[in-house]
XYZ file of N, CA, C and O in Angstrom:
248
model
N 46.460 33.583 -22.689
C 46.207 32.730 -21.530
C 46.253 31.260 -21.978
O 45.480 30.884 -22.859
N 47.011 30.525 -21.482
C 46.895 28.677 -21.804
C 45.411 28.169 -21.494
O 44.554 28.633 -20.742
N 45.408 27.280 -22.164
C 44.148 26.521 -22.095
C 44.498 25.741 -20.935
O 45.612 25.640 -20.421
N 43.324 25.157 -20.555
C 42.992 24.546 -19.454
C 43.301 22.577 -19.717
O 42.710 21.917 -20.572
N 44.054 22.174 -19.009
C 44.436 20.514 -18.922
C 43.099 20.222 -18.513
O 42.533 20.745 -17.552
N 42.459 19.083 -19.536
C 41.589 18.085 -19.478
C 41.800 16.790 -20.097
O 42.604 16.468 -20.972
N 41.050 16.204 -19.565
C 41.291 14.832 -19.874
C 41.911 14.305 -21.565
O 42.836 13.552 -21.869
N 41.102 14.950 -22.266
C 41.322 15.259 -23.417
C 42.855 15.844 -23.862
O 43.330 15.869 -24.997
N 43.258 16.146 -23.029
C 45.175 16.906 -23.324
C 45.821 16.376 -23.234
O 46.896 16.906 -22.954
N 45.784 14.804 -23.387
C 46.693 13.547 -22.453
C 46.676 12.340 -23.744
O 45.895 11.470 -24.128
N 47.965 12.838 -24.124
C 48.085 11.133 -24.897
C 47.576 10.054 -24.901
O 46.969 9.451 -25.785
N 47.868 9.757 -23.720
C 47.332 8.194 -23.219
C 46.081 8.392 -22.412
O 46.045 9.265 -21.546
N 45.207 7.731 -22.626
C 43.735 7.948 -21.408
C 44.574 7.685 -19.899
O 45.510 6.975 -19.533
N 43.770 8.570 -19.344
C 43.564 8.452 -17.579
C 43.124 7.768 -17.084
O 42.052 8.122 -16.594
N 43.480 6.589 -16.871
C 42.933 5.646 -15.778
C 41.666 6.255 -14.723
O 41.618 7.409 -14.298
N 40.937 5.450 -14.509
C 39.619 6.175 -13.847
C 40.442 5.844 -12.139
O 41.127 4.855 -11.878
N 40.033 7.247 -10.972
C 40.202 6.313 -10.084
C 39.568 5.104 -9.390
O 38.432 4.630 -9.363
N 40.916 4.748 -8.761
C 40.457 3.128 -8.209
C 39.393 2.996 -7.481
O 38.507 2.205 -7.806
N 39.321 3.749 -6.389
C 38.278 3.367 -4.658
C 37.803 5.300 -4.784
O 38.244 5.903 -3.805
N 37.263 5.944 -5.488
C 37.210 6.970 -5.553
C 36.521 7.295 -4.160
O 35.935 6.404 -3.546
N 36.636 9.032 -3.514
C 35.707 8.881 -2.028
C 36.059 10.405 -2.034
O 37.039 10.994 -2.490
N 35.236 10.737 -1.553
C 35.031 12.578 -1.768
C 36.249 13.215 -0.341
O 36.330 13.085 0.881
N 36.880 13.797 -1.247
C 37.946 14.592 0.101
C 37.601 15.822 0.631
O 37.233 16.605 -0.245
N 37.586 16.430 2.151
C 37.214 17.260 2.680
C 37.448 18.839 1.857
O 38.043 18.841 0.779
N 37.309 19.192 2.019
C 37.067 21.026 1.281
C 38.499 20.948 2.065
O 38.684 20.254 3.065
N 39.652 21.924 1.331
C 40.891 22.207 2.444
C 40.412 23.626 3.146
O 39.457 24.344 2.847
N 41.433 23.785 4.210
C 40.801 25.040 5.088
C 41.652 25.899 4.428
O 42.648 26.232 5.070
N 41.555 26.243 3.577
C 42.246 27.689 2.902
C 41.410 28.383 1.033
O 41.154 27.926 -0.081
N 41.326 29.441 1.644
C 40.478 30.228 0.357
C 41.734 30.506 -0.653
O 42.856 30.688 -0.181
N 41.519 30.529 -1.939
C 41.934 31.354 -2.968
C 41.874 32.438 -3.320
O 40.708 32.815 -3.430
N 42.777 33.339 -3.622
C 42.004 34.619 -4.308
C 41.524 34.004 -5.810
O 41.813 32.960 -6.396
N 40.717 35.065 -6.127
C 40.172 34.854 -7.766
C 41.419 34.873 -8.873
O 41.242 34.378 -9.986
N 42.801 35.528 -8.465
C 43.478 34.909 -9.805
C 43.911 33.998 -9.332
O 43.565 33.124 -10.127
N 44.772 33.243 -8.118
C 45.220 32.148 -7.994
C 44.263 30.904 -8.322
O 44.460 30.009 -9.144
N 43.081 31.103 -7.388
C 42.196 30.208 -8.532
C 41.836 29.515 -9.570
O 41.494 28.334 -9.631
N 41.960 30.558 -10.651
C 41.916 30.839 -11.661
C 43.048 29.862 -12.397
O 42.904 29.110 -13.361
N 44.437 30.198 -11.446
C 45.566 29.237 -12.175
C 45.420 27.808 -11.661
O 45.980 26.902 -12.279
N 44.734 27.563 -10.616
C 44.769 25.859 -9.711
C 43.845 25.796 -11.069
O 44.505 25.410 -12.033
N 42.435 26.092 -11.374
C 41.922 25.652 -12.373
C 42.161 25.429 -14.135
O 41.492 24.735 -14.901
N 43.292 26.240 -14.411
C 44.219 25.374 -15.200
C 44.745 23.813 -15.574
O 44.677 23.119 -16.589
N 45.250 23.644 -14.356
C 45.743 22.471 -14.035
C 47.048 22.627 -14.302
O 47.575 23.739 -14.333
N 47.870 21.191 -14.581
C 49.082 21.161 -14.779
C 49.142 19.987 -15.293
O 48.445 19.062 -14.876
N 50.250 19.838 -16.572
C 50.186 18.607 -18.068
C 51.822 18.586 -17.318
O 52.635 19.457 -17.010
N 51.746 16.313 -17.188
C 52.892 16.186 -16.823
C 54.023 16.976 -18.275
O 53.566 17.706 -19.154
N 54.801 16.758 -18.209
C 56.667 16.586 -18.756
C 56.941 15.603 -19.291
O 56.848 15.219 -20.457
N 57.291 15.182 -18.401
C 58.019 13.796 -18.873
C 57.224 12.187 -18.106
O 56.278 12.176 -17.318
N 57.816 11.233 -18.536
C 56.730 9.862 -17.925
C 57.092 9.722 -16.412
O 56.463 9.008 -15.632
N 58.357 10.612 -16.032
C 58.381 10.109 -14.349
C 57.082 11.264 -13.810
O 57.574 11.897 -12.876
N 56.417 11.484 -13.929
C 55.737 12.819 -13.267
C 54.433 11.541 -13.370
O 53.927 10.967 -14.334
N 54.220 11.453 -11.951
C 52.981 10.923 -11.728
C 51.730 11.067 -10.869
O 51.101 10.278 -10.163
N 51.561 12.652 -11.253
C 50.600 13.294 -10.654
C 50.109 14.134 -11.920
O 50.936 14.707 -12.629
N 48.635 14.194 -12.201
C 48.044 15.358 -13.131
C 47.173 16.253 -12.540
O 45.981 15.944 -12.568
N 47.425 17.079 -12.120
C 46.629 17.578 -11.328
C 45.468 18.487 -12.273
O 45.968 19.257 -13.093
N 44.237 18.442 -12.210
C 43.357 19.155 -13.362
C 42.106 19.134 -12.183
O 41.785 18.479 -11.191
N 41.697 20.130 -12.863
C 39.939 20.500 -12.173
C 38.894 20.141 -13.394
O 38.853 20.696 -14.492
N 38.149 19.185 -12.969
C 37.130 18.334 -13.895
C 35.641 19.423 -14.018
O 34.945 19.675 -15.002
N 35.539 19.886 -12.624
C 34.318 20.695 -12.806
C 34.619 21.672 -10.875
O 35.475 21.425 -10.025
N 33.699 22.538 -10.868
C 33.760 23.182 -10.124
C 32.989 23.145 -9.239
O 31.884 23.277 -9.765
N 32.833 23.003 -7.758
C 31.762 22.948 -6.856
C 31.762 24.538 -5.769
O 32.694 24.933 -5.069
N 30.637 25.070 -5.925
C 31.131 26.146 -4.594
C 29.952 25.797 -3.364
O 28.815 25.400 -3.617
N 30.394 25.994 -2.246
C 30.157 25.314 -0.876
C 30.208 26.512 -0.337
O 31.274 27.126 -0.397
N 28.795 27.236 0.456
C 28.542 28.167 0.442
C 28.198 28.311 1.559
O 27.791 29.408 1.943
């Protein structure tokens, strides 16, 4: 199984965000393995890729 993208997996530090502001829960569930892979994340490629998408920590909303 790959390890999980964190901040730490990134050459260059991550800029903190700018105006940070909490985004709504989306209206759609996961199953437990897809999950499982969003919480992976994803390590750009190459320097045009300017999105990192990673899960910092986990919240469940119950």
């Amino acid at each position: 199984m790959p390890h999980p993208v964190t901040r730490a997996s990134f050459k260059h530090a991550l800029p903190p965000i700018a105006m940070p502001h909490e985004l709504p829960a989306p209206q759609r569930l996961w199953t437990n393995s897809k999950w499982e892979r969003i919480k992976l994340g994803l390590q750009e490629k190459d320097m045009d890729d300017e999105w990192v998408p990673l899960v910092e920590r986990e919240q469940r909303h119950e």
